[in-house]
C-alpha positions as protocol buffer text, in pm:
chain_id: "A"
residue {
  index: 1
  type: UNK
  ca { x: 0 y: 0 z: 0 }
}
residue {
  index: 2
  type: UNK
  ca { x: 147 y: 335 z: -104 }
}
residue {
  index: 3
  type: UNK
  ca { x: 107 y: 584 z: 180 }
}
residue {
  index: 4
  type: UNK
  ca { x: 345 y: 846 z: 40 }
}
residue {
  index: 5
  type: UNK
  ca { x: 60 y: 1078 z: -62 }
}
residue {
  index: 6
  type: UNK
  ca { x: -26 y: 1123 z: 307 }
}
residue {
  index: 7
  type: UNK
  ca { x: 301 y: 1294 z: 403 }
}
residue {
  index: 8
  type: UNK
  ca { x: 358 y: 1642 z: 264 }
}
residue {
  index: 9
  type: UNK
  ca { x: 649 y: 1883 z: 288 }
}
residue {
  index: 10
  type: UNK
  ca { x: 581 y: 2253 z: 237 }
}
residue {
  index: 11
  type: UNK
  ca { x: 867 y: 2498 z: 297 }
}
residue {
  index: 12
  type: UNK
  ca { x: 645 y: 2756 z: 469 }
}
residue {
  index: 13
  type: UNK
  ca { x: 462 y: 2516 z: 697 }
}
residue {
  index: 14
  type: UNK
  ca { x: 610 y: 2402 z: 1030 }
}
residue {
  index: 15
  type: UNK
  ca { x: 957 y: 2497 z: 910 }
}
residue {
  index: 16
  type: UNK
  ca { x: 944 y: 2257 z: 616 }
}
residue {
  index: 17
  type: UNK
  ca { x: 901 y: 1952 z: 838 }
}
residue {
  index: 18
  type: UNK
  ca { x: 707 y: 1657 z: 693 }
}
residue {
  index: 19
  type: UNK
  ca { x: 340 y: 1690 z: 786 }
}
residue {
  index: 20
  type: UNK
  ca { x: 36 y: 1467 z: 770 }
}
residue {
  index: 21
  type: UNK
  ca { x: -184 y: 1550 z: 470 }
}
residue {
  index: 22
  type: UNK
  ca { x: -88 y: 1916 z: 463 }
}
residue {
  index: 23
  type: UNK
  ca { x: -209 y: 1972 z: 819 }
}
residue {
  index: 24
  type: UNK
  ca { x: 7 y: 2132 z: 1085 }
}
residue {
  index: 25
  type: UNK
  ca { x: 62 y: 1795 z: 1254 }
}
residue {
  index: 26
  type: UNK
  ca { x: 413 y: 1674 z: 1179 }
}
residue {
  index: 27
  type: UNK
  ca { x: 543 y: 1320 z: 1150 }
}
residue {
  index: 28
  type: UNK
  ca { x: 764 y: 1406 z: 1447 }
}
residue {
  index: 29
  type: UNK
  ca { x: 458 y: 1512 z: 1654 }
}
residue {
  index: 30
  type: UNK
  ca { x: 286 y: 1180 z: 1590 }
}
residue {
  index: 31
  type: UNK
  ca { x: 596 y: 974 z: 1667 }
}
residue {
  index: 32
  type: UNK
  ca { x: 678 y: 1171 z: 1982 }
}
residue {
  index: 33
  type: UNK
  ca { x: 327 y: 1119 z: 2121 }
}
residue {
  index: 34
  type: UNK
  ca { x: 356 y: 746 z: 2056 }
}
residue {
  index: 35
  type: UNK
  ca { x: 711 y: 727 z: 2195 }
}
residue {
  index: 36
  type: UNK
  ca { x: 586 y: 907 z: 2505 }
}
residue {
  index: 37
  type: UNK
  ca { x: 348 y: 623 z: 2578 }
}
residue {
  index: 38
  type: UNK
  ca { x: 29 y: 731 z: 2404 }
}
residue {
  index: 39
  type: UNK
  ca { x: -147 y: 448 z: 2222 }
}
residue {
  index: 40
  type: UNK
  ca { x: -262 y: 483 z: 1863 }
}
residue {
  index: 41
  type: UNK
  ca { x: -621 y: 474 z: 1990 }
}
residue {
  index: 42
  type: UNK
  ca { x: -551 y: 760 z: 2233 }
}
residue {
  index: 43
  type: UNK
  ca { x: -376 y: 958 z: 1960 }
}
residue {
  index: 44
  type: UNK
  ca { x: -670 y: 915 z: 1724 }
}
residue {
  index: 45
  type: UNK
  ca { x: -914 y: 1017 z: 1998 }
}
residue {
  index: 46
  type: UNK
  ca { x: -715 y: 1331 z: 2079 }
}
residue {
  index: 47
  type: UNK
  ca { x: -665 y: 1418 z: 1713 }
}
residue {
  index: 48
  type: UNK
  ca { x: -985 y: 1310 z: 1533 }
}
residue {
  index: 49
  type: UNK
  ca { x: -856 y: 1454 z: 1205 }
}
residue {
  index: 50
  type: UNK
  ca { x: -594 y: 1176 z: 1197 }
}
residue {
  index: 51
  type: UNK
  ca { x: -668 y: 828 z: 1065 }
}
residue {
  index: 52
  type: UNK
  ca { x: -497 y: 494 z: 1129 }
}
residue {
  index: 53
  type: UNK
  ca { x: -363 y: 521 z: 774 }
}
residue {
  index: 54
  type: UNK
  ca { x: -199 y: 855 z: 866 }
}
residue {
  index: 55
  type: UNK
  ca { x: -20 y: 690 z: 1158 }
}
residue {
  index: 56
  type: UNK
  ca { x: 103 y: 408 z: 933 }
}
residue {
  index: 57
  type: UNK
  ca { x: 229 y: 670 z: 686 }
}
residue {
  index: 58
  type: UNK
  ca { x: 427 y: 836 z: 968 }
}
residue {
  index: 59
  type: UNK
  ca { x: 590 y: 503 z: 1053 }
}
residue {
  index: 60
  type: UNK
  ca { x: 668 y: 441 z: 686 }
}
residue {
  index: 61
  type: UNK
  ca { x: 818 y: 787 z: 648 }
}
residue {
  index: 62
  type: UNK
  ca { x: 1031 y: 748 z: 958 }
}
residue {
  index: 63
  type: UNK
  ca { x: 1162 y: 413 z: 841 }
}
residue {
  index: 64
  type: UNK
  ca { x: 1273 y: 563 z: 511 }
}
residue {
  index: 65
  type: UNK
  ca { x: 987 y: 422 z: 310 }
}
residue {
  index: 66
  type: UNK
  ca { x: 812 y: 753 z: 252 }
}
residue {
  index: 67
  type: UNK
  ca { x: 882 y: 1060 z: 42 }
}
residue {
  index: 68
  type: UNK
  ca { x: 1191 y: 1266 z: 115 }
}
residue {
  index: 69
  type: UNK
  ca { x: 1208 y: 1643 z: 99 }
}
residue {
  index: 70
  type: UNK
  ca { x: 1405 y: 1792 z: -187 }
}
residue {
  index: 71
  type: UNK
  ca { x: 1751 y: 1915 z: -96 }
}
């Protein structure tokens, strides 16, 4: 499943960090919440605009499977 369309990088948004579907929620935000002990279910409840597919896209991006910003 190609999840690369779910992670966007816009130079003027959140300092050019990779974000979820053009929102102001970064891949780093998602991963830090999860690393801090939040479950995916808790994350989705706190951020109803996110989907399970968005979370999977964050994991894929972090593992090098997702799109990379241009240099």
